[in-house]
Amino acid sequence: TQFSRQRPIETAVGLASRDTMLVHAKDETVESRAIAPQADGRGQRWAPLGAAMVAMTPFLGVLLGRAEFYFDDHFRFSAPIAGLFAESVRAGHLPLWNPWVQMGTPLVAERGAMIAHPGLFLALVQQPSHAVGTLMILLLGVLAANSTALLQALSVRTMLAMAVGAA
């Protein structure tokens, strides 16, 4: 047949740009065709939000105020610092001193205090323990959304990027 008489062409594939692929055979361009870009559908645009929702869903009770985190560090350190922050801001001054450690320490110098984090303002409208739990869950959602967006930018398939981002 006609196909059996043709000798196979050895090809080397090189990417000339992001949208064009050139196929070369013995230094001659045989074919030039455009690579179809991925469709930018709603699913791809909303994937980071979906990953954030999936990551935060197990903690919905904390977000709605029906549950609390009960870990030791949370109640011994994070919740009292959030309460100190809320009391200080309500009194009209910035909390700069932690009176509960030894004879007192600069609060800004404590890296775990999160005193400079804007999310700590949640303690002004919620109970301090609940505010810190809500902040942690919101940060988890931001992490999941940004991980998904990064994976999509690296050309990972949308569903896989969402699964890895939410995990």
XYZ file of N, CA, C and O in Angstrom:
668
model
N 0.834 -1.189 0.000
C 0.000 0.000 0.000
C 0.874 1.246 0.000
O 2.083 1.179 0.172
N 0.211 2.351 -0.148
C 0.939 3.612 -0.221
C 1.668 3.924 1.096
O 2.766 4.423 1.082
N 1.049 3.603 2.218
C 1.649 3.912 3.504
C 2.841 3.012 3.815
O 3.753 3.414 4.508
N 2.832 1.794 3.323
C 3.926 0.885 3.642
C 5.188 1.242 2.865
O 6.277 0.881 3.261
N 5.070 1.950 1.730
C 6.249 2.304 0.945
C 6.940 3.559 1.479
O 8.095 3.775 1.184
N 6.231 4.367 2.243
C 6.858 5.570 2.774
C 7.744 5.197 3.952
O 7.400 4.349 4.757
N 8.892 5.836 3.998
C 9.750 5.568 5.140
C 9.304 6.454 6.296
O 8.819 7.562 6.094
N 9.444 5.980 7.509
C 9.021 6.785 8.658
C 9.903 8.039 8.790
O 11.098 7.999 8.539
N 9.279 9.140 9.156
C 10.002 10.400 9.324
C 10.365 10.548 10.790
O 9.518 10.433 11.671
N 11.624 10.787 11.057
C 12.052 11.039 12.424
C 11.775 12.507 12.718
O 12.198 13.381 11.982
N 11.047 12.759 13.767
C 10.663 14.134 14.068
C 11.226 14.567 15.402
O 11.418 13.758 16.306
N 11.478 15.831 15.486
C 11.864 16.460 16.754
C 10.869 17.578 16.992
O 10.586 18.362 16.103
N 10.318 17.627 18.174
C 9.302 18.614 18.472
C 9.951 19.715 19.295
O 10.579 19.458 20.305
N 9.758 20.953 18.849
C 10.287 22.091 19.587
C 9.203 23.130 19.752
O 8.427 23.356 18.828
N 9.157 23.757 20.874
C 8.163 24.799 21.108
C 8.774 26.143 20.732
O 9.722 26.600 21.349
N 8.223 26.771 19.710
C 8.721 28.073 19.287
C 8.170 29.164 20.187
O 8.822 30.139 20.468
N 6.945 29.011 20.608
C 6.341 29.941 21.556
C 5.301 29.162 22.340
O 5.143 27.960 22.149
N 4.574 29.837 23.173
C 3.580 29.150 23.977
C 2.430 28.625 23.129
O 1.844 27.608 23.430
N 2.075 29.326 22.061
C 0.900 28.971 21.280
C 1.207 28.262 19.968
O 0.300 27.850 19.278
N 2.455 28.131 19.580
C 2.767 27.538 18.290
C 3.763 26.406 18.479
O 4.736 26.555 19.191
N 3.496 25.291 17.825
C 4.405 24.169 17.887
C 4.894 23.883 16.480
O 4.104 23.788 15.542
N 6.189 23.762 16.301
C 6.758 23.453 15.001
C 7.282 22.028 15.030
O 7.987 21.636 15.944
N 6.951 21.278 14.015
C 7.430 19.915 13.896
C 8.477 19.906 12.801
O 8.210 20.291 11.668
N 9.717 19.501 13.114
C 10.828 19.526 12.180
C 11.191 18.116 11.746
O 11.186 17.197 12.534
N 11.525 17.964 10.474
C 12.030 16.697 9.960
C 13.258 17.013 9.123
O 13.149 17.631 8.061
N 14.412 16.604 9.571
C 15.672 16.834 8.870
C 15.858 18.301 8.506
O 16.074 18.651 7.354
N 15.721 19.170 9.487
C 15.933 20.606 9.356
C 14.954 21.297 8.415
O 15.199 22.409 7.965
N 13.884 20.673 8.035
C 12.861 21.309 7.207
C 11.556 21.301 7.987
O 11.194 20.306 8.572
N 10.850 22.393 7.943
C 9.568 22.461 8.624
C 8.544 21.721 7.783
O 8.272 22.093 6.648
N 7.996 20.674 8.355
C 7.000 19.872 7.660
C 5.610 20.409 7.949
O 4.785 20.501 7.056
N 5.356 20.762 9.173
C 4.002 21.146 9.550
C 4.084 22.204 10.639
O 4.931 22.162 11.506
N 3.217 23.154 10.587
C 3.122 24.158 11.625
C 1.664 24.253 12.011
O 0.804 24.456 11.170
N 1.387 24.081 13.292
C -0.001 24.144 13.729
C -0.055 24.810 15.086
O 0.891 24.766 15.861
N -1.153 25.433 15.363
C -1.320 26.121 16.629
C -1.824 25.145 17.681
O -2.659 24.294 17.401
N -1.292 25.264 18.864
C -1.768 24.460 19.990
C -2.968 25.196 20.566
O -2.894 26.374 20.874
N -4.057 24.496 20.699
C -5.270 25.133 21.227
C -5.073 25.434 22.701
O -4.736 24.544 23.483
N -5.242 26.687 23.103
C -5.127 26.987 24.526
C -6.267 26.355 25.296
O -7.333 26.086 24.746
N -6.036 26.106 26.588
C -7.085 25.518 27.399
C -8.255 26.491 27.497
O -8.073 27.696 27.592
N -9.437 25.943 27.478
C -10.627 26.775 27.611
C -10.641 27.411 28.991
O -10.403 26.753 29.987
N -10.909 28.697 29.028
C -10.954 29.401 30.303
C -12.406 29.479 30.747
O -13.042 30.503 30.659
N -12.915 28.362 31.213
C -14.315 28.288 31.599
C -14.537 28.719 33.027
O -13.625 29.063 33.758
N -15.792 28.692 33.412
C -16.146 29.058 34.781
C -15.483 28.159 35.801
O -15.105 28.601 36.863
N -15.363 26.885 35.475
C -14.766 25.942 36.412
C -13.343 26.307 36.772
O -12.938 26.196 37.917
N -12.579 26.757 35.798
C -11.196 27.130 36.070
C -11.109 28.423 36.866
O -10.248 28.565 37.718
N -11.985 29.354 36.595
C -11.950 30.623 37.323
C -12.394 30.459 38.773
O -11.910 31.152 39.650
N -13.334 29.574 39.014
C -13.887 29.398 40.355
C -13.214 28.275 41.121
O -13.572 28.004 42.273
N -12.247 27.602 40.534
C -11.577 26.477 41.189
C -10.914 26.865 42.512
O -11.044 26.128 43.495
N -10.205 27.989 42.602
C -9.619 28.337 43.908
C -10.671 28.531 45.003
O -10.471 28.092 46.142
N -11.792 29.150 44.660
C -12.852 29.321 45.644
C -13.426 27.962 46.053
O -13.692 27.714 47.230
N -13.593 27.075 45.080
C -14.082 25.729 45.385
C -13.145 24.969 46.293
O -13.581 24.289 47.232
N -11.839 25.085 46.050
C -10.862 24.411 46.903
C -10.901 24.979 48.317
O -10.802 24.237 49.298
N -11.069 26.298 48.434
C -11.157 26.914 49.762
C -12.391 26.407 50.503
O -12.317 26.099 51.696
N -13.509 26.306 49.800
C -14.739 25.819 50.437
C -14.595 24.365 50.884
O -15.031 24.006 51.979
N -13.975 23.553 50.043
C -13.778 22.145 50.407
C -12.863 22.036 51.621
O -13.115 21.232 52.530
N -11.813 22.854 51.678
C -10.880 22.787 52.803
C -11.522 23.269 54.108
O -11.211 22.759 55.184
N -12.429 24.247 54.014
C -13.031 24.810 55.225
C -14.283 24.072 55.686
O -14.724 24.246 56.822
N -14.870 23.239 54.837
C -16.116 22.551 55.169
C -16.048 21.709 56.441
O -16.985 21.743 57.239
N -14.972 20.961 56.708
C -14.950 20.186 57.956
C -15.017 21.049 59.215
O -15.348 20.557 60.287
N -14.717 22.328 59.094
C -14.701 23.224 60.245
C -15.874 24.192 60.226
O -15.821 25.260 60.836
N -16.936 23.828 59.546
C -18.106 24.689 59.426
C -18.709 25.010 60.793
O -19.177 26.121 61.028
N -18.685 24.074 61.710
C -19.209 24.308 63.052
C -18.475 25.426 63.778
O -19.084 26.228 64.489
N -17.164 25.512 63.578
C -16.385 26.584 64.207
C -16.740 27.922 63.564
O -16.921 28.932 64.249
N -16.867 27.939 62.236
C -17.221 29.178 61.545
C -18.598 29.697 61.951
O -18.808 30.902 62.053
N -19.526 28.784 62.199
C -20.884 29.171 62.566
C -21.053 29.410 64.065
O -22.128 29.806 64.517
N -20.023 29.158 64.851
C -20.087 29.404 66.285
C -20.666 28.271 67.101
O -20.957 28.438 68.286
N -20.845 27.090 66.525
C -21.400 25.956 67.253
C -20.340 25.068 67.875
O -20.642 24.182 68.646
N -19.068 25.283 67.513
C -17.969 24.465 68.031
C -16.756 25.366 68.259
O -16.707 26.485 67.766
N -15.818 24.856 69.000
C -14.583 25.591 69.286
C -13.402 24.647 69.125
O -13.531 23.447 69.315
N -12.256 25.215 68.793
C -11.040 24.425 68.861
C -10.691 24.243 70.331
O -10.870 25.137 71.139
N -10.188 23.094 70.689
C -9.933 22.804 72.096
C -8.478 22.453 72.362
O -8.148 21.977 73.445
N -7.598 22.701 71.422
C -6.210 22.329 71.598
C -5.572 23.163 72.708
O -5.928 24.298 72.955
N -4.603 22.586 73.373
C -3.970 23.185 74.533
C -3.365 24.559 74.237
O -3.610 25.522 74.959
N -2.573 24.669 73.189
C -1.938 25.946 72.859
C -2.971 27.022 72.543
O -2.755 28.191 72.831
N -4.046 26.606 71.962
C -5.088 27.566 71.596
C -5.648 28.255 72.842
O -5.787 29.472 72.875
N -5.964 27.486 73.874
C -6.555 28.072 75.077
C -5.516 28.687 76.016
O -5.822 29.605 76.761
N -4.286 28.198 75.982
C -3.269 28.746 76.881
C -2.585 29.988 76.322
O -2.070 30.787 77.086
N -2.528 30.125 75.003
C -1.763 31.225 74.436
C -2.575 32.099 73.486
O -2.679 33.305 73.689
N -3.156 31.516 72.460
C -3.803 32.314 71.412
C -5.033 33.058 71.905
O -5.185 34.258 71.628
N -5.923 32.377 72.613
C -7.151 33.033 73.069
C -6.880 34.154 74.077
O -7.461 35.238 73.947
N -5.996 33.977 75.073
C -5.727 35.108 75.974
C -5.089 36.305 75.269
O -5.405 37.455 75.596
N -4.207 36.056 74.313
C -3.587 37.162 73.575
C -4.646 37.900 72.765
O -4.650 39.137 72.695
N -5.568 37.153 72.131
C -6.651 37.800 71.382
C -7.541 38.612 72.314
O -7.985 39.718 71.959
N -7.801 38.098 73.519
C -8.584 38.847 74.501
C -7.872 40.112 74.951
O -8.485 41.181 75.078
N -6.557 40.012 75.183
C -5.762 41.186 75.546
C -5.794 42.227 74.435
O -5.943 43.424 74.690
N -5.676 41.766 73.210
C -5.724 42.671 72.063
C -7.066 43.393 72.009
O -7.127 44.618 71.848
N -8.155 42.642 72.134
C -9.492 43.242 72.045
C -9.715 44.250 73.172
O -10.233 45.351 72.935
N -9.321 43.899 74.410
C -9.488 44.828 75.532
C -8.679 46.102 75.332
O -9.154 47.209 75.606
N -7.463 45.953 74.858
C -6.599 47.115 74.660
C -7.137 48.036 73.579
O -7.155 49.258 73.745
N -7.562 47.467 72.464
C -8.077 48.290 71.363
C -9.378 48.973 71.774
O -9.599 50.152 71.464
N -10.229 48.269 72.512
C -11.467 48.897 72.998
C -11.182 50.037 73.984
O -11.931 50.997 74.063
N -10.087 49.914 74.723
C -9.703 50.962 75.672
C -9.009 52.137 74.984
O -8.739 53.143 75.617
N -8.701 51.978 73.707
C -8.141 53.083 72.945
C -6.629 53.120 72.839
O -6.077 54.146 72.465
N -5.947 52.026 73.119
C -4.501 52.021 72.928
C -4.044 50.694 72.328
O -4.770 49.701 72.363
N -2.846 50.710 71.766
C -2.304 49.508 71.152
C -1.709 48.592 72.222
O -1.035 49.072 73.138
N -1.952 47.306 72.107
C -1.376 46.375 73.087
C 0.108 46.149 72.780
O 0.450 45.542 71.785
N 0.967 46.673 73.607
C 2.400 46.545 73.370
C 3.099 45.665 74.400
O 4.245 45.308 74.227
N 2.416 45.304 75.489
C 3.058 44.592 76.589
C 2.225 43.387 76.992
O 1.022 43.464 77.122
N 2.879 42.261 77.160
C 2.224 41.045 77.630
C 2.541 40.868 79.114
O 3.656 40.488 79.468
N 1.591 41.138 79.998
C 1.877 41.070 81.439
C 1.911 39.652 81.995
O 2.274 39.457 83.158
N 1.562 38.649 81.210
C 1.419 37.290 81.726
C 2.678 36.441 81.611
O 2.688 35.304 82.052
N 3.730 36.924 80.983
C 4.959 36.152 80.833
C 6.017 36.774 81.734
O 6.374 37.947 81.566
N 6.501 36.018 82.705
C 7.480 36.460 83.701
C 7.043 37.802 84.296
O 5.970 37.915 84.841
N 7.870 38.826 84.171
C 7.523 40.158 84.697
C 6.934 41.030 83.590
O 6.787 42.229 83.753
N 6.621 40.413 82.468
C 6.090 41.134 81.319
C 7.100 41.145 80.180
O 8.297 41.201 80.407
N 6.591 41.036 78.970
C 7.449 41.049 77.781
C 6.796 41.900 76.711
O 5.571 42.073 76.702
N 7.596 42.442 75.809
C 7.008 43.185 74.695
C 6.164 42.250 73.830
O 6.631 41.208 73.389
N 4.942 42.615 73.627
C 4.020 41.751 72.881
C 4.386 41.661 71.405
O 4.214 40.626 70.784
N 4.905 42.732 70.863
C 5.284 42.729 69.450
C 6.460 41.790 69.202
O 6.612 41.235 68.123
N 7.292 41.566 70.212
C 8.460 40.706 70.057
C 8.108 39.220 70.069
O 8.932 38.391 69.704
N 6.912 38.866 70.473
C 6.498 37.464 70.493
C 5.976 37.081 69.119
O 4.933 37.551 68.688
N 6.719 36.214 68.444
C 6.335 35.874 67.066
C 5.038 35.086 66.988
O 4.352 35.115 65.995
N 4.669 34.378 68.023
C 3.442 33.599 67.987
C 2.208 34.375 68.388
O 1.096 33.862 68.314
N 2.386 35.619 68.810
C 1.251 36.388 69.303
C 0.332 36.876 68.185
O -0.830 37.160 68.418
N 0.836 37.000 66.987
C 0.072 37.484 65.821
C -0.517 38.868 66.073
O -1.547 39.222 65.536
N 0.108 39.652 66.915
C -0.457 40.926 67.308
C -0.536 41.902 66.134
O -1.386 42.789 66.103
N 0.321 41.741 65.146
C 0.306 42.629 63.985
C -0.576 42.096 62.852
O -0.695 42.733 61.819
N -1.186 40.936 63.042
C -2.023 40.351 61.990
C -3.381 41.043 61.967
O -4.056 41.142 62.996
N -3.817 41.530 60.798
C -5.107 42.220 60.735
C -6.300 41.339 61.089
O -7.340 41.839 61.522
N -6.156 40.032 60.957
C -7.253 39.129 61.287
C -7.582 39.092 62.763
O -8.659 38.640 63.162
N -6.677 39.586 63.592
C -6.935 39.591 65.025
C -8.033 40.582 65.402
O -8.590 40.514 66.492
N -8.387 41.469 64.481
C -9.497 42.383 64.735
C -10.833 41.643 64.845
O -11.821 42.210 65.294
N -10.866 40.373 64.449
C -12.066 39.560 64.656
C -12.400 39.447 66.142
O -13.555 39.260 66.514
N -11.386 39.583 66.993
C -11.609 39.490 68.438
C -12.429 40.664 68.961
O -12.934 40.606 70.076
N -12.577 41.710 68.180
C -13.414 42.843 68.587
C -14.897 42.539 68.435
O -15.730 43.154 69.104
N -15.236 41.614 67.542
C -16.649 41.317 67.277
C -17.050 39.901 67.684
O -18.225 39.564 67.651
N -16.080 39.073 68.052
C -16.356 37.702 68.479
C -15.632 37.439 69.798
O -14.747 38.200 70.186
N -16.000 36.345 70.433
C -15.251 35.915 71.615
C -13.814 35.627 71.184
O -13.596 35.114 70.078
N -12.815 35.934 72.010
C -11.420 35.749 71.587
C -11.093 34.341 71.104
O -10.429 34.177 70.086
N -11.567 33.331 71.787
C -11.286 31.960 71.365
C -11.901 31.660 70.004
O -11.280 31.043 69.138
N -13.134 32.103 69.830
C -13.812 31.878 68.554
C -13.164 32.697 67.436
O -13.072 32.237 66.303
N -12.688 33.893 67.752
C -12.041 34.743 66.748
C -10.767 34.091 66.229
O -10.511 34.095 65.018
N -9.968 33.528 67.117
C -8.729 32.877 66.688
C -9.042 31.629 65.861
O -8.401 31.371 64.850
N -10.044 30.853 66.264
C -10.439 29.677 65.482
C -10.942 30.059 64.104
O -10.581 29.440 63.098
N -11.755 31.114 64.026
C -12.252 31.587 62.737
C -11.101 32.057 61.854
O -11.058 31.764 60.659
N -10.159 32.767 62.451
C -9.000 33.241 61.699
C -8.196 32.079 61.141
O -7.777 32.103 59.976
N -7.986 31.040 61.927
C -7.228 29.880 61.457
C -7.930 29.190 60.285
O -7.286 28.776 59.323
N -9.235 29.093 60.348
C -9.979 28.444 59.270
C -9.956 29.307 58.010
O -9.798 28.803 56.900
N -10.092 30.613 58.163
C -10.012 31.505 57.003
C -8.621 31.451 56.363
O -8.503 31.461 55.132
N -7.585 31.374 57.177
C -6.231 31.242 56.630
C -6.050 29.913 55.907
O -5.345 29.843 54.897
N -6.693 28.864 56.402
C -6.668 27.573 55.710
C -7.319 27.699 54.338
O -6.815 27.168 53.343
N -8.441 28.414 54.268
C -9.103 28.635 52.982
C -8.246 29.435 52.016
O -8.186 29.140 50.820
N -7.556 30.456 52.520
C -6.657 31.248 51.672
C -5.518 30.379 51.152
O -5.136 30.465 49.980
N -4.986 29.528 52.006
C -3.923 28.615 51.588
C -4.410 27.673 50.489
O -3.725 27.465 49.488
N -5.592 27.106 50.657
C -6.138 26.183 49.652
C -6.384 26.901 48.332
O -6.061 26.373 47.258
N -6.942 28.105 48.383
C -7.222 28.860 47.158
C -5.937 29.227 46.425
O -5.840 29.064 45.203
N -4.933 29.692 47.158
C -3.686 30.079 46.504
C -2.913 28.877 45.982
O -2.257 28.973 44.941
N -2.978 27.763 46.682
C -2.325 26.550 46.180
C -2.971 26.101 44.874
O -2.281 25.720 43.926
N -4.291 26.164 44.821
C -4.999 25.789 43.596
C -4.658 26.735 42.461
O -4.400 26.300 41.333
N -4.635 28.034 42.724
C -4.300 29.006 41.684
C -2.872 28.801 41.178
O -2.611 28.895 39.972
N -1.943 28.498 42.074
C -0.567 28.241 41.661
C -0.489 27.008 40.775
O 0.170 27.017 39.736
N -1.161 25.940 41.179
C -1.133 24.715 40.376
C -1.765 24.942 39.005
O -1.283 24.417 38.000
N -2.824 25.731 38.940
C -3.422 26.045 37.648
C -2.455 26.845 36.786
O -2.364 26.627 35.580
N -1.734 27.770 37.386
C -0.758 28.557 36.636
C 0.375 27.683 36.114
O 0.992 28.001 35.103
N 0.630 26.569 36.795
C 1.647 25.618 36.354
C 1.075 24.570 35.406
O 1.688 23.536 35.179
N -0.127 24.822 34.885
C -0.796 23.978 33.879
C -1.233 22.621 34.406
O -1.319 21.651 33.662
N -1.517 22.535 35.696
C -2.088 21.314 36.258
C -3.592 21.343 35.972
O -4.213 22.398 36.011
N -4.166 20.206 35.663
C -5.601 20.143 35.362
C -6.411 20.670 36.536
O -6.039 20.524 37.697
N -7.546 21.265 36.223
C -8.343 21.976 37.206
C -8.788 21.089 38.363
O -8.635 21.463 39.536
N -9.305 19.924 38.074
C -9.784 19.043 39.139
C -8.636 18.557 40.033
O -8.789 18.479 41.247
N -7.512 18.261 39.417
C -6.356 17.829 40.197
C -5.823 18.976 41.050
O -5.480 18.789 42.224
N -5.798 20.184 40.494
C -5.349 21.354 41.246
C -6.280 21.618 42.436
O -5.814 21.944 43.538
N -7.590 21.459 42.225
C -8.528 21.643 43.325
C -8.344 20.595 44.410
O -8.356 20.904 45.603
N -8.150 19.342 44.006
C -7.989 18.262 44.981
C -6.724 18.455 45.800
O -6.744 18.313 47.026
N -5.631 18.789 45.141
C -4.372 18.982 45.859
C -4.429 20.259 46.697
O -3.968 20.283 47.838
N -5.016 21.313 46.161
C -5.125 22.559 46.901
C -5.978 22.429 48.152
O -5.676 23.004 49.187
N -7.047 21.667 48.076
C -7.941 21.488 49.223
C -7.385 20.496 50.236
O -7.786 20.528 51.399
N -6.491 19.639 49.795
C -5.923 18.645 50.720
C -4.960 19.333 51.617
O -4.686 19.270 52.668
